[in-house]
Short mmCIF file of C-alpha atoms in Angstrom, two decimals:
data_model
loop_
_atom_site.label_atom_id
_atom_site.label_comp_id
_atom_site.label_asym_id
_atom_site.label_seq_id
_atom_site.Cartn_x
_atom_site.Cartn_y
_atom_site.Cartn_z
CA MET A 213 163.41 85.39 88.02
CA ILE A 214 160.79 86.73 85.62
CA THR A 215 159.11 89.93 86.79
CA PRO A 216 155.40 89.31 87.45
CA ILE A 217 152.90 90.90 85.09
CA ILE A 218 150.81 93.58 86.76
CA CYS A 219 147.21 93.05 85.71
CA GLN A 220 144.59 95.75 86.14
CA ASN A 221 140.90 96.13 85.48
CA TYR A 222 139.99 97.69 82.15
CA ILE A 223 136.94 99.93 82.55
CA ASN A 224 135.66 102.55 80.12
CA GLY A 225 138.89 102.49 78.15
CA GLU A 226 141.20 102.92 81.17
CA TRP A 227 143.41 100.54 83.15
CA LEU A 228 142.50 100.88 86.83
CA HIS A 229 142.98 99.49 90.36
CA GLU A 230 146.07 98.18 92.06
CA SER A 231 146.91 94.49 92.10
CA THR A 232 146.65 92.54 95.36
CA LEU A 233 146.24 88.85 94.39
CA GLU A 234 148.76 86.51 92.80
CA SER A 235 148.65 84.03 89.92
CA ARG A 236 151.35 81.36 90.14
CA ASN A 237 152.85 78.97 87.61
CA PRO A 238 151.28 75.56 88.36
CA ALA A 239 154.46 73.85 87.14
CA ASN A 240 156.53 75.89 89.61
CA LYS A 241 154.47 77.23 92.47
CA ASN A 242 157.36 79.48 93.54
CA GLU A 243 157.01 81.59 90.39
CA VAL A 244 154.50 84.44 90.51
CA VAL A 245 153.29 84.95 86.95
CA ALA A 246 151.01 87.92 87.62
CA THR A 247 149.32 90.06 90.23
CA PHE A 248 145.74 91.23 89.82
CA PRO A 249 143.01 93.17 91.65
CA ARG A 250 140.56 91.68 94.09
CA SER A 251 137.61 93.57 92.69
CA GLY A 252 134.42 94.20 94.60
CA ILE A 253 131.11 95.88 94.01
CA GLU A 254 132.70 99.30 93.34
CA ALA A 255 134.64 98.03 90.32
CA VAL A 256 131.66 96.02 89.10
CA ASN A 257 129.40 99.07 89.34
CA ALA A 258 131.91 101.16 87.38
CA ALA A 259 132.20 98.52 84.65
CA VAL A 260 128.43 98.10 84.36
CA THR A 261 127.92 101.89 84.18
CA ALA A 262 130.54 102.18 81.45
CA ALA A 263 129.12 99.27 79.47
CA ARG A 264 125.57 100.59 79.78
CA GLU A 265 126.58 104.05 78.56
CA ALA A 266 128.59 102.63 75.65
CA TYR A 267 125.75 100.33 74.65
CA HIS A 268 123.51 103.21 73.58
CA SER A 269 125.92 104.21 70.82
CA TRP A 270 127.54 100.83 70.07
CA ARG A 271 124.23 99.19 69.21
CA LYS A 272 123.68 101.84 66.51
CA VAL A 273 126.99 101.15 64.77
CA PRO A 274 126.19 99.11 61.65
CA ALA A 275 126.88 95.43 62.24
CA PRO A 276 129.44 95.18 59.37
CA ALA A 277 131.35 98.07 60.95
CA ARG A 278 131.23 96.41 64.37
CA ALA A 279 132.57 93.27 62.74
CA GLU A 280 135.56 95.14 61.31
CA TYR A 281 136.80 95.76 64.85
CA ILE A 282 136.63 92.03 65.57
CA PHE A 283 138.47 91.25 62.34
CA ARG A 284 141.26 93.57 63.51
CA VAL A 285 141.34 91.74 66.83
CA GLY A 286 141.95 88.53 64.87
CA GLU A 287 144.79 90.12 62.92
CA ILE A 288 146.46 91.36 66.11
CA LEU A 289 145.98 88.00 67.83
CA LEU A 290 147.77 86.40 64.89
CA GLN A 291 150.73 88.71 65.42
CA HIS A 292 150.87 87.88 69.14
CA LYS A 293 150.05 84.16 68.88
CA GLU A 294 153.38 82.85 70.14
CA GLU A 295 153.63 85.44 72.90
CA LEU A 296 150.16 84.52 74.18
CA ALA A 297 150.85 80.79 73.90
CA GLN A 298 154.05 81.11 75.91
CA LEU A 299 152.23 83.13 78.57
CA MET A 300 149.40 80.60 78.69
CA SER A 301 151.78 77.68 79.20
CA ARG A 302 153.38 79.49 82.13
CA GLU A 303 150.16 80.65 83.69
CA MET A 304 147.91 77.59 83.46
CA GLY A 305 150.32 74.82 82.49
CA LYS A 306 149.08 73.31 79.24
CA PRO A 307 151.76 72.15 76.77
CA LEU A 308 152.88 74.80 74.34
CA THR A 309 151.43 73.00 71.32
CA GLU A 310 148.01 73.01 72.98
CA ALA A 311 148.39 76.64 74.01
CA ARG A 312 149.05 77.61 70.40
CA GLY A 313 145.84 75.81 69.44
CA ASP A 314 143.96 77.71 72.13
CA VAL A 315 145.08 81.04 70.68
CA GLN A 316 144.38 79.84 67.14
CA GLU A 317 140.81 79.09 68.19
CA GLY A 318 140.50 82.74 69.22
CA ILE A 319 141.89 83.83 65.85
CA ASP A 320 139.48 81.56 63.99
CA CYS A 321 136.60 82.83 66.11
CA ALA A 322 137.51 86.43 65.28
CA PHE A 323 137.47 85.89 61.54
CA TYR A 324 134.34 83.75 61.67
CA SER A 325 132.46 86.20 63.91
CA ALA A 326 133.51 89.10 61.70
CA GLY A 327 131.85 87.39 58.76
CA GLU A 328 128.62 87.14 60.73
CA GLY A 329 128.48 90.94 60.82
CA ARG A 330 127.09 90.75 57.27
CA ARG A 331 124.89 87.75 58.02
CA LEU A 332 122.71 88.83 60.95
CA PHE A 333 119.82 87.68 58.83
CA GLY A 334 116.18 88.01 59.71
CA GLN A 335 113.26 86.83 57.63
CA THR A 336 110.56 88.30 55.48
CA THR A 337 107.27 86.45 55.37
CA PRO A 338 103.86 86.99 53.79
CA SER A 339 101.28 88.72 55.93
CA GLU A 340 97.80 87.33 56.32
CA MET A 341 96.48 90.81 55.41
CA PRO A 342 96.63 92.67 52.09
CA ASN A 343 98.97 95.65 51.78
CA LYS A 344 100.90 94.64 54.87
CA PHE A 345 104.58 93.76 55.12
CA ALA A 346 106.01 91.41 57.81
CA MET A 347 109.59 90.67 58.78
CA THR A 348 111.84 89.69 61.67
CA VAL A 349 115.11 91.36 62.69
CA ARG A 350 117.77 90.56 65.29
CA MET A 351 118.28 93.03 68.12
CA PRO A 352 121.12 93.11 70.69
CA ILE A 353 120.41 92.15 74.30
CA GLY A 354 122.37 94.87 76.13
CA VAL A 355 125.17 94.52 78.70
CA CYS A 356 126.62 91.01 78.87
CA ALA A 357 128.66 89.56 81.75
CA LEU A 358 131.07 86.90 80.50
CA ILE A 359 132.39 84.62 83.24
CA THR A 360 135.09 82.32 81.90
CA PRO A 361 137.27 79.43 83.18
CA TRP A 362 141.03 78.98 83.26
CA ASN A 363 141.42 75.91 81.04
CA PHE A 364 140.93 77.80 77.75
CA PRO A 365 141.84 81.35 78.79
CA VAL A 366 141.83 82.77 75.24
CA ALA A 367 139.46 80.57 73.25
CA ILE A 368 136.46 80.68 75.60
CA PRO A 369 136.49 84.47 76.18
CA CYS A 370 136.69 84.85 72.39
CA TRP A 371 133.79 82.44 71.89
CA LYS A 372 131.68 84.69 74.06
CA ALA A 373 132.93 88.24 73.48
CA MET A 374 133.31 88.23 69.72
CA PRO A 375 129.76 87.25 68.67
CA ALA A 376 128.35 89.34 71.52
CA LEU A 377 130.10 92.44 70.21
CA VAL A 378 129.24 91.80 66.57
CA CYS A 379 125.59 91.52 67.63
CA GLY A 380 125.73 95.00 69.16
CA ASN A 381 126.11 94.20 72.86
CA THR A 382 128.72 95.55 75.25
CA VAL A 383 130.62 93.14 77.47
CA ILE A 384 132.30 92.77 80.85
CA LEU A 385 134.77 89.89 81.06
CA LYS A 386 135.36 88.32 84.46
CA PRO A 387 138.14 85.73 83.93
CA ALA A 388 139.13 82.94 86.30
CA GLU A 389 141.50 84.06 89.04
CA ASP A 390 144.03 81.44 87.86
CA THR A 391 144.56 83.15 84.47
CA PRO A 392 144.47 86.94 84.88
CA ALA A 393 147.53 87.54 82.72
CA CYS A 394 146.04 85.79 79.67
CA ALA A 395 142.83 87.78 80.08
CA THR A 396 144.75 91.03 80.42
CA LYS A 397 146.76 90.40 77.26
CA LEU A 398 143.60 89.49 75.37
CA ILE A 399 141.81 92.68 76.41
CA GLU A 400 144.91 94.71 75.54
CA ILE A 401 144.48 93.33 72.02
CA PHE A 402 140.79 94.32 71.94
CA ALA A 403 141.81 97.81 73.04
CA GLU A 404 144.54 97.99 70.39
CA ALA A 405 141.92 97.15 67.77
CA GLY A 406 140.27 100.47 68.60
CA LEU A 407 137.02 99.41 70.22
CA PRO A 408 135.36 102.48 71.79
CA PRO A 409 135.63 103.01 75.57
CA GLY A 410 133.14 100.99 77.58
CA VAL A 411 132.37 98.49 74.83
CA VAL A 412 134.78 95.93 76.29
CA ASN A 413 135.57 95.89 80.01
CA LEU A 414 137.67 93.61 82.20
CA VAL A 415 137.06 92.99 85.90
CA HIS A 416 139.44 90.69 87.77
CA GLY A 417 138.77 89.11 91.12
CA VAL A 418 137.38 86.16 93.03
CA GLY A 419 134.29 84.41 91.74
CA GLU A 420 132.42 84.63 95.04
CA GLU A 421 132.94 88.40 95.03
CA ALA A 422 133.33 89.97 91.57
CA GLY A 423 131.59 87.13 89.72
CA LYS A 424 128.68 87.02 92.15
CA ALA A 425 128.29 90.81 92.00
CA LEU A 426 128.05 90.68 88.21
CA VAL A 427 125.48 87.89 88.23
CA GLU A 428 123.33 89.74 90.76
CA HIS A 429 123.72 93.23 89.27
CA PRO A 430 120.37 94.70 88.19
CA ASN A 431 121.84 96.37 85.10
CA ILE A 432 123.34 93.22 83.62
CA ASP A 433 121.06 91.90 80.88
CA LEU A 434 122.75 88.57 80.10
CA VAL A 435 125.20 86.26 81.84
CA SER A 436 127.25 83.78 79.83
CA PHE A 437 128.97 81.34 82.18
CA THR A 438 131.38 78.46 81.65
CA GLY A 439 132.46 76.50 84.71
CA SER A 440 131.35 73.93 87.25
CA SER A 441 127.82 72.62 87.47
CA GLU A 442 127.61 73.72 91.11
CA THR A 443 128.41 77.35 90.31
CA GLY A 444 126.32 77.17 87.17
CA ALA A 445 123.29 76.16 89.23
CA PHE A 446 123.70 79.32 91.33
CA VAL A 447 124.13 81.46 88.21
CA GLY A 448 121.05 79.96 86.58
CA ALA A 449 118.89 80.34 89.68
CA THR A 450 119.99 83.94 90.22
CA CYS A 451 119.37 84.91 86.61
CA GLY A 452 115.96 83.26 86.71
CA ARG A 453 115.04 85.19 89.82
CA THR A 454 116.29 88.51 88.38
CA HIS A 455 114.95 87.94 84.84
CA LYS A 456 118.33 87.90 83.09
CA ARG A 457 119.16 85.97 79.97
CA VAL A 458 121.59 83.19 80.86
CA CYS A 459 123.79 80.80 78.89
CA LEU A 460 125.36 77.97 80.89
CA GLU A 461 128.19 75.69 79.75
CA MET A 462 129.08 73.30 82.56
CA GLY A 463 130.43 69.84 83.26
CA GLY A 464 130.81 66.63 81.36
CA LYS A 465 131.39 62.92 81.98
CA ASN A 466 132.25 62.00 78.43
CA ALA A 467 132.66 58.46 77.18
CA GLN A 468 134.47 56.83 74.30
CA VAL A 469 133.03 53.49 73.16
CA VAL A 470 135.43 51.01 71.52
CA MET A 471 133.64 48.14 69.79
CA GLU A 472 135.14 44.80 68.86
CA ASP A 473 135.34 45.79 65.17
CA ALA A 474 137.14 49.09 65.80
CA ASP A 475 140.53 50.12 64.46
CA LEU A 476 142.29 49.71 67.80
CA GLU A 477 145.32 51.83 66.95
CA LEU A 478 143.05 54.69 65.92
CA ALA A 479 140.92 54.21 69.02
CA LEU A 480 144.07 54.21 71.16
CA ASP A 481 145.18 57.54 69.73
CA GLY A 482 141.75 58.96 70.50
CA ALA A 483 141.63 57.56 74.02
CA VAL A 484 145.06 58.87 75.03
CA TRP A 485 144.42 62.32 73.61
CA GLY A 486 140.87 62.44 74.94
CA ALA A 487 141.77 61.31 78.46
CA PHE A 488 145.07 63.10 79.00
CA GLY A 489 145.06 66.13 76.70
CA THR A 490 145.13 69.36 78.75
CA THR A 491 145.82 67.01 81.70
CA GLY A 492 142.18 65.93 81.53
CA GLN A 493 141.14 69.44 82.52
CA ARG A 494 138.51 70.05 79.86
CA CYS A 495 134.79 69.63 79.93
CA THR A 496 135.06 67.41 76.83
CA ALA A 497 137.76 65.13 78.27
CA THR A 498 137.29 61.38 77.89
CA SER A 499 136.78 60.24 81.46
CA ARG A 500 135.09 56.90 80.63
CA LEU A 501 136.29 54.23 78.22
CA ILE A 502 133.51 51.77 77.45
CA LEU A 503 135.21 48.69 75.98
CA HIS A 504 133.68 45.65 74.33
CA ARG A 505 134.72 42.53 76.23
CA ASP A 506 136.26 40.91 73.12
CA ILE A 507 138.93 43.61 72.85
CA LYS A 508 139.10 44.90 76.41
CA GLU A 509 142.21 43.00 77.51
CA LYS A 510 144.14 43.76 74.33
CA PHE A 511 143.11 47.41 74.26
CA THR A 512 143.84 47.86 77.96
CA ASN A 513 147.39 46.57 77.47
CA MET A 514 147.87 48.91 74.53
CA LEU A 515 146.58 51.80 76.62
CA LEU A 516 148.86 50.96 79.55
CA GLU A 517 151.92 50.80 77.33
CA ARG A 518 151.16 54.15 75.70
CA THR A 519 150.29 55.82 79.00
CA SER A 520 153.50 54.64 80.64
CA LYS A 521 155.47 56.61 78.07
CA LEU A 522 153.73 59.95 78.62
CA ARG A 523 156.07 62.60 80.01
CA LEU A 524 155.02 64.99 82.75
CA GLY A 525 156.54 68.44 82.92
CA ALA A 526 156.11 72.16 82.51
CA GLY A 527 153.97 73.04 79.53
CA ILE A 528 156.67 75.36 78.25
CA ASP A 529 159.08 72.40 77.80
CA ALA A 530 159.04 70.95 74.29
CA ASP A 531 159.11 67.30 75.42
CA THR A 532 156.14 67.57 77.81
CA ASP A 533 153.06 65.46 77.07
CA ILE A 534 151.11 66.23 80.25
CA GLY A 535 151.34 69.49 82.15
CA PRO A 536 150.39 70.26 85.74
CA ILE A 537 147.02 70.44 87.45
CA ILE A 538 145.96 74.08 87.73
CA ASN A 539 146.36 74.51 91.51
CA ASP A 540 146.79 72.66 94.78
CA LYS A 541 143.07 72.55 95.57
CA GLN A 542 142.32 70.76 92.32
CA LEU A 543 145.35 68.48 92.76
CA GLN A 544 144.04 67.33 96.14
CA ARG A 545 140.56 66.87 94.67
CA VAL A 546 141.88 64.54 91.96
CA ASN A 547 143.89 62.63 94.54
CA GLN A 548 140.82 62.19 96.75
CA TYR A 549 138.95 60.57 93.86
CA ILE A 550 141.57 57.83 93.76
CA ASP A 551 140.79 57.03 97.39
CA ILE A 552 137.09 57.04 96.51
CA ALA A 553 137.74 54.68 93.59
CA ARG A 554 139.66 52.22 95.73
CA GLY A 555 136.97 52.36 98.37
CA GLU A 556 134.35 51.44 95.76
CA GLY A 557 136.37 48.48 94.51
CA ALA A 558 138.09 49.94 91.46
CA LYS A 559 141.64 48.86 90.62
CA VAL A 560 144.44 51.33 89.83
CA LEU A 561 146.30 49.96 86.80
CA ILE A 562 148.74 52.85 86.48
CA GLY A 563 149.29 56.22 88.13
CA GLY A 564 146.92 57.07 90.93
CA GLU A 565 149.25 59.37 92.84
CA ILE A 566 150.76 62.85 92.96
CA ALA A 567 154.02 63.06 91.02
CA LYS A 568 156.94 64.37 93.08
CA GLU A 569 160.00 63.17 91.18
CA GLY A 570 162.71 65.74 90.52
CA ASP A 571 161.41 69.16 89.50
CA LEU A 572 157.82 67.87 89.56
CA GLU A 573 157.75 68.38 93.32
CA HIS A 574 157.74 72.14 92.73
CA GLY A 575 154.43 71.98 90.85
CA TYR A 576 150.99 70.40 90.94
CA PHE A 577 151.51 67.21 88.95
CA PHE A 578 149.39 64.06 88.97
CA LYS A 579 150.39 60.86 87.22
CA PRO A 580 148.13 59.80 84.33
CA THR A 581 145.77 57.25 85.83
CA ILE A 582 143.74 54.31 84.54
CA LEU A 583 141.09 52.71 86.77
CA ASP A 584 139.76 49.23 85.99
CA ASP A 585 136.92 47.09 87.37
CA VAL A 586 134.66 50.12 87.29
CA THR A 587 130.89 49.90 87.10
CA SER A 588 128.62 52.70 85.99
CA ASP A 589 127.17 53.22 89.46
CA MET A 590 130.54 54.19 91.00
CA ARG A 591 131.24 57.84 91.77
CA VAL A 592 134.34 57.83 89.56
CA ALA A 593 132.10 56.80 86.67
CA ARG A 594 129.50 59.49 87.39
CA GLU A 595 131.25 62.58 88.75
CA GLU A 596 133.52 64.94 86.86
CA ILE A 597 137.07 64.57 88.18
CA PHE A 598 138.74 67.15 85.91
CA GLY A 599 142.15 65.55 85.93
CA PRO A 600 144.21 62.89 84.08
CA VAL A 601 142.01 59.99 85.20
CA VAL A 602 140.08 57.60 82.96
CA VAL A 603 137.93 54.65 84.01
CA LEU A 604 137.43 51.39 82.09
CA ILE A 605 133.96 49.86 81.85
CA GLU A 606 133.39 46.51 80.13
CA VAL A 607 130.31 45.76 78.02
CA SER A 608 129.12 42.76 76.05
CA SER A 609 127.11 44.49 73.31
CA PHE A 610 126.69 47.71 71.38
CA GLU A 611 123.30 48.25 73.02
CA ASP A 612 124.85 47.98 76.48
CA ALA A 613 127.56 50.43 75.48
CA ILE A 614 125.05 53.09 74.43
CA ALA A 615 122.96 52.54 77.55
CA ILE A 616 125.99 52.96 79.83
CA LEU A 617 127.22 55.98 77.86
CA ASN A 618 123.84 57.64 78.43
CA ASP A 619 123.73 56.66 82.12
CA THR A 620 125.07 59.98 83.40
CA ASN A 621 123.77 63.34 84.54
CA TYR A 622 125.84 65.03 81.84
CA GLY A 623 125.65 65.07 78.07
CA LEU A 624 128.38 67.09 76.40
CA SER A 625 130.62 64.99 74.15
CA SER A 626 130.68 61.34 73.10
CA SER A 627 132.63 59.03 70.84
CA VAL A 628 132.17 55.64 69.19
CA TYR A 629 134.87 53.69 67.39
CA THR A 630 133.42 51.12 64.98
CA ARG A 631 133.67 50.06 61.34
CA ASP A 632 129.95 49.26 61.21
CA ILE A 633 128.03 52.05 59.50
CA ASN A 634 124.74 50.86 60.97
CA ARG A 635 126.16 51.15 64.48
CA ALA A 636 127.59 54.56 63.65
CA PHE A 637 124.25 55.98 62.58
CA THR A 638 122.46 54.33 65.49
CA ALA A 639 124.96 55.98 67.83
CA MET A 640 124.38 59.37 66.23
CA ARG A 641 120.66 58.93 66.79
CA ASP A 642 120.59 57.39 70.26
CA ILE A 643 123.45 59.01 72.19
CA GLU A 644 122.24 61.72 74.58
CA ALA A 645 124.88 64.38 74.06
CA GLY A 646 125.38 67.69 72.33
CA ILE A 647 128.38 66.36 70.40
CA THR A 648 129.01 62.90 68.94
CA TYR A 649 132.19 61.78 67.21
CA ILE A 650 132.45 58.69 65.05
CA ASN A 651 136.02 57.32 65.05
CA GLY A 652 137.36 60.46 66.69
CA PRO A 653 138.15 61.56 70.27
CA THR A 654 135.65 63.39 72.46
CA ILE A 655 137.74 66.56 72.63
CA GLY A 656 138.12 69.18 69.96
CA ALA A 657 135.67 71.68 68.53
CA GLU A 658 135.37 73.64 65.31
CA VAL A 659 134.40 77.27 65.64
CA HIS A 660 131.65 77.19 63.02
CA LEU A 661 129.73 74.34 64.69
CA PRO A 662 127.51 74.64 67.77
CA PHE A 663 129.17 73.71 71.07
CA GLY A 664 127.24 72.64 74.15
CA GLY A 665 125.41 69.79 75.78
CA VAL A 666 122.26 68.40 77.33
CA LYS A 667 121.14 67.40 80.84
CA GLN A 668 123.26 69.07 83.55
CA THR A 669 125.91 70.10 81.03
CA GLY A 670 124.01 73.26 80.12
CA ASN A 671 120.67 74.97 79.74
CA GLY A 672 120.11 74.35 76.06
CA HIS A 673 122.13 77.16 74.54
CA ARG A 674 125.03 76.52 72.18
CA GLU A 675 128.21 78.53 71.80
CA ALA A 676 130.12 79.05 68.54
CA GLY A 677 128.61 78.73 65.08
CA THR A 678 125.51 80.62 64.06
CA THR A 679 123.79 79.42 67.24
CA ALA A 680 125.84 81.95 69.20
CA LEU A 681 123.78 84.64 67.50
CA ASP A 682 120.69 83.22 69.20
CA ILE A 683 122.35 83.77 72.59
CA PHE A 684 123.37 87.37 71.99
CA THR A 685 120.36 88.66 70.04
CA GLU A 686 116.62 88.63 70.50
CA TRP A 687 114.03 88.58 67.78
CA LYS A 688 111.78 91.49 66.93
CA SER A 689 108.79 91.09 64.63
CA VAL A 690 108.11 94.14 62.49
CA TYR A 691 104.85 94.91 60.64
CA VAL A 692 104.35 97.67 58.10
CA ASP A 693 100.72 98.28 57.15
CA PHE A 694 100.42 100.42 54.02
CA SER A 695 96.73 99.81 53.42
CA GLY A 696 95.73 103.20 54.82
CA SER A 697 93.04 101.66 57.03
CA LEU A 698 92.74 99.65 60.22
CA GLN A 699 93.20 95.95 59.56
CA ARG A 700 92.59 93.59 62.42
CA ALA A 701 94.78 90.52 62.56
CA GLN A 702 93.00 87.17 62.49
CA ILE A 703 93.41 86.81 66.24
CA ASP A 704 91.33 89.97 66.72
CA ASN A 705 88.88 89.49 63.86
CA ARG A 706 85.55 88.42 65.32
CA ASN A 707 83.98 87.90 61.88
CA SER A 708 86.47 85.33 60.65
#
C-alpha cells in the first residue's frame, strides 16, 4: 500500500491547513492517492490578501527578470517529468505516455512564456500634434484566480499561471478536487524556483466552496476558468456582475469529417486517437465522425476492428490504451448517455457498457463505444459526453458535412480528411471553430498557437501563444507632450 500524499494549501510562501478530503486512483478506487484540505472563505481570504500584497512589488520586477523564474520552473519540471507523469497516471488515470506529454506541455509552456518576458511589446505611433510622442504599453491586471480541471492537471495550470506571472500578475490556483496531488507537486516546483512569497498561491477544495469564493471575491481582478459550460456560465455571469476580467474555456462537441477521397488509414488513426485518447475526457475529443456515404461502411468496419483491439487498464500499465473514467459520477453519466442514445434510435456497434472484467471492476472503466444511425438532432450528437463514446453521422456531400459539423452549440476543434485542396481551404474558411485540422485529429495543441473556441465553448479569449498576453495584460496609452504649451487633441479642437 502506497502512503497517501498529504496535500496542503500554499499561501504566502507557507504550506498550511490540514487535509480532510481524499483523492482516489480511478483505476483502483480502493487506493487513496492523496488527502487535501476542504478550503473555505478563510483560506481564500488569506490567499487573496497574500497575492494582493505581493502584487505591489512583483509588478515592478522587470519582465525579463520575472521570466527567469518561469524558465527555472521549466528546468525543474524537466528534472521531475517522469515523477510527475507517474503521479498523474495514478491520480487521474491517463496512460503514462499521455501523462508524459501533459508534463512536456508544461515544460514547453515555461520556456515559451519565459521568452515572452522580453517581448511584451507595445507600439509607438505618430501623434496628430507636433512635438508630442504617443505609445502603448502592456500593464498587468492584478490578482488572478486560476480554476483548472483534472484532465490536464499540469498543462492547463501552466498555460494559465506562466504567462500571467510573466505579465506581472500574482496568481491563486484552485485545482480540481480530483487532482490535488498533481497541483501540489507543480506548486512545489514553482516554490523551488524561488518565486517570492505570495506571488503563487494554491488553494485546494470543492468548486462550490473554494472556487465559488474566489470567483465572488471583491479583490480578485481576473478569473481564468477551464471546465464545464454550466459552471462557466456561472463564472461569466458573476464576473460580469462584479466587473472582473474573465477568460472562459469550456466544452466542445468536436467533429471529424472523412470524405470519400480521404486516406482512410490516416483518417482511422485520427479517429481512434481523437475519440479515445485520454478516454475521451478532453474538450477537444472527437465525439462526432461525419462520414461520406461512399466510404461509411468500409470506414466503419475499419474503425470497429481497431476499436475492438484497444486495451483498457490502469494508466500506469505499459500496455494500456484506454485508462479509467475520472470518478464514479462521470462513469454513471457516460453510461446514462448510452440509454439516451438507444432511446433516440441510435445503434450501439461496440462497447456501450461499464467494463467489469477482472481488475477493471476495481476502477471506473467504460468500454470504448461507437454509436451508429445517429442524426444531428439527437442529444448524443449535440451534448458533450466526456467519455470514450463517438457517434457516426452519414452525409452525401461535402457541403452537408460542413453544415452538420457547424450544427452545434460548441465550436472548439474540427477536422477534415480529404485530398482535395479546394475542399481543404473551403473547410478552413467555413468551419465555425477556433481550431481546424486538415488531415489530422481534433486533439492536440501547440503551445505557441492560440487555443480556444467560439459559441458556447468560450467567451472569445484564447490561451497559449501570444494571445495569452491579451488575457493577462491591459493596454495603457501614453502621451508625452514636449511642446511646452497646451495642445488640444482633435476631439477637443473646436476650430478644426
